[in-house]
Tab-separated table of C-alpha atoms in Angstrom:
chain	number	residue	atom	x	y	z
A	257	GLU	CA	19.920	-17.767	16.933
A	258	ARG	CA	18.385	-14.936	15.520
A	259	SER	CA	19.119	-13.737	11.914
A	260	ILE	CA	20.221	-10.343	10.910
A	261	VAL	CA	17.101	-9.979	8.904
A	262	VAL	CA	14.710	-10.668	11.616
A	263	GLU	CA	16.564	-8.391	14.142
A	264	SER	CA	16.554	-5.693	11.285
A	265	ALA	CA	12.653	-6.003	10.895
A	266	THR	CA	12.285	-6.097	14.771
A	267	MET	CA	14.112	-2.774	14.978
A	268	ALA	CA	12.215	-1.278	12.121
A	269	ARG	CA	9.038	-2.325	13.595
A	270	ALA	CA	9.734	-0.901	16.894
A	271	GLN	CA	11.274	2.463	15.108
A	272	VAL	CA	7.376	2.788	13.701
A	273	GLU	CA	5.713	2.236	17.101
A	274	ARG	CA	7.975	4.772	18.591
A	275	TRP	CA	7.448	7.341	15.947
A	276	ALA	CA	3.761	6.495	16.023
A	277	GLN	CA	3.197	7.036	19.666
A	278	ASP	CA	5.063	10.811	19.013
A	279	HIS	CA	2.144	11.145	16.234
A	280	PRO	CA	-0.900	9.864	17.313
A	281	THR	CA	-3.260	11.553	14.885
A	282	CYS	CA	-1.144	9.632	11.719
A	283	PRO	CA	-2.714	6.193	11.325
A	284	LYS	CA	-0.032	3.440	11.539
A	285	THR	CA	1.665	1.892	8.937
A	286	GLY	CA	0.252	-1.312	7.575
A	287	ARG	CA	-3.029	-0.875	9.229
A	288	TYR	CA	-5.069	0.489	6.636
A	289	LEU	CA	-8.424	-0.636	8.471
A	290	GLU	CA	-7.910	1.621	11.450
A	291	VAL	CA	-7.623	4.709	9.171
A	292	PRO	CA	-10.931	6.721	9.461
A	293	LEU	CA	-12.902	7.950	6.616
A	294	SER	CA	-12.707	11.427	7.995
A	295	TYR	CA	-8.948	11.036	7.477
A	296	LEU	CA	-8.941	9.531	4.059
A	297	ALA	CA	-12.136	11.165	2.189
A	298	PRO	CA	-10.658	14.542	1.908
A	299	ARG	CA	-7.273	13.326	0.638
A	300	VAL	CA	-8.942	10.992	-2.013
A	301	LEU	CA	-11.647	13.488	-2.989
A	302	GLY	CA	-8.677	16.164	-3.320
A	303	VAL	CA	-6.499	13.818	-5.531
A	304	ILE	CA	-9.486	13.293	-7.542
A	305	ALA	CA	-10.413	16.986	-7.911
A	306	THR	CA	-6.894	17.752	-8.630
A	307	ALA	CA	-6.574	14.892	-11.614
A	308	GLY	CA	-10.065	16.576	-13.128
A	309	ALA	CA	-9.093	19.974	-13.004
A	310	LEU	CA	-5.797	19.013	-14.704
A	311	TRP	CA	-7.632	17.104	-17.207
A	312	TYR	CA	-9.923	19.973	-17.592
A	313	MET	CA	-7.273	22.247	-18.320
A	314	THR	CA	-4.967	20.417	-20.323
A	315	PRO	CA	-6.408	21.986	-23.941
A	316	MET	CA	-6.276	25.426	-22.465
A	317	VAL	CA	-2.647	25.199	-21.187
A	318	MET	CA	-1.365	22.474	-23.954
A	319	TRP	CA	-0.704	23.164	-27.870
A	320	THR	CA	-3.672	21.882	-29.396
A	321	LYS	CA	-3.537	23.020	-33.037
A	322	LYS	CA	-4.470	20.553	-35.527
A	323	PRO	CA	-1.563	18.909	-37.623
A	324	ASP	CA	-0.708	20.693	-40.785
A	325	THR	CA	-0.878	17.130	-42.623
A	326	LEU	CA	-4.554	16.954	-41.969
A	327	ASP	CA	-5.327	20.156	-43.663
A	328	PRO	CA	-7.167	19.343	-47.169
A	329	ALA	CA	-4.674	21.610	-49.288
A	330	PHE	CA	-1.786	19.470	-47.605
A	331	ILE	CA	-3.427	16.223	-48.548
A	332	GLU	CA	-4.200	17.450	-52.126
A	333	GLU	CA	-0.538	18.317	-52.516
A	334	ALA	CA	0.554	15.126	-50.983
A	335	LYS	CA	-1.849	13.541	-53.850
A	336	ARG	CA	-0.280	15.535	-56.673
A	337	VAL	CA	3.485	14.763	-55.490
A	338	GLY	CA	3.177	11.277	-54.980
A	339	ASN	CA	5.343	8.634	-53.444
A	340	VAL	CA	8.643	9.506	-55.088
A	341	ALA	CA	10.542	12.903	-54.704
A	342	GLN	CA	12.525	13.763	-57.746
A	343	ARG	CA	15.619	15.414	-56.557
A	344	MET	CA	17.724	17.977	-58.658
A	345	ASN	CA	21.184	16.200	-58.826
A	346	ALA	CA	20.524	13.048	-57.481
A	347	PRO	CA	18.487	9.892	-57.942
A	348	PRO	CA	14.396	9.782	-56.757
A	349	VAL	CA	13.678	8.713	-53.270
A	350	PHE	CA	10.555	7.422	-51.756
A	351	LEU	CA	8.640	9.987	-49.401
A	352	ASN	CA	7.678	7.203	-47.026
A	353	PRO	CA	9.726	4.005	-46.750
A	354	PHE	CA	7.808	3.248	-43.379
A	355	SER	CA	4.421	2.873	-44.528
A	356	SER	CA	5.359	1.473	-47.710
A	357	ARG	CA	7.361	-1.290	-45.910
A	358	LEU	CA	10.399	-1.097	-47.840
A	359	SER	CA	13.549	-2.633	-46.363
A	360	GLY	CA	16.491	-0.264	-45.614
A	361	GLY	CA	18.617	-0.668	-48.664
A	362	VAL	CA	15.814	0.552	-51.082
A	363	LEU	CA	16.125	4.134	-51.443
A	364	GLY	CA	14.233	5.252	-54.509
A	365	PRO	CA	12.730	3.348	-57.519
A	366	GLU	CA	15.905	2.855	-59.176
A	367	ASP	CA	17.157	0.540	-56.272
A	368	MET	CA	13.843	-1.402	-57.056
A	369	ALA	CA	14.461	-1.681	-60.618
A	370	LYS	CA	17.968	-3.122	-59.639
A	371	ASP	CA	16.430	-5.775	-57.087
A	372	GLU	CA	13.991	-7.027	-59.926
A	373	GLU	CA	16.848	-7.315	-62.310
């Protein structure tokens, strides 16, 4: 008694073989060593050439503007402002809590003073 899986695999293999007989120029599935170099080389070189062209054209097509945070004027202003932002009608807050490794409950220097007490 044969299982359904074995029968399905046999039917699929037979179907692939029938398709391969109708299309003799295509290489057969699962037989990579039978693929001639004249069939394979142009396709491989075409893929490599396309990838190289896209790699070369990326700066021309994509936005490659330098970020404003690398501008010397921005860096100087960030040093002048410091790590804490003063707000009008609210307590001051830290500008970059992630790089300062602050916990989520700490918003500004006043919260740090409360934690120290």
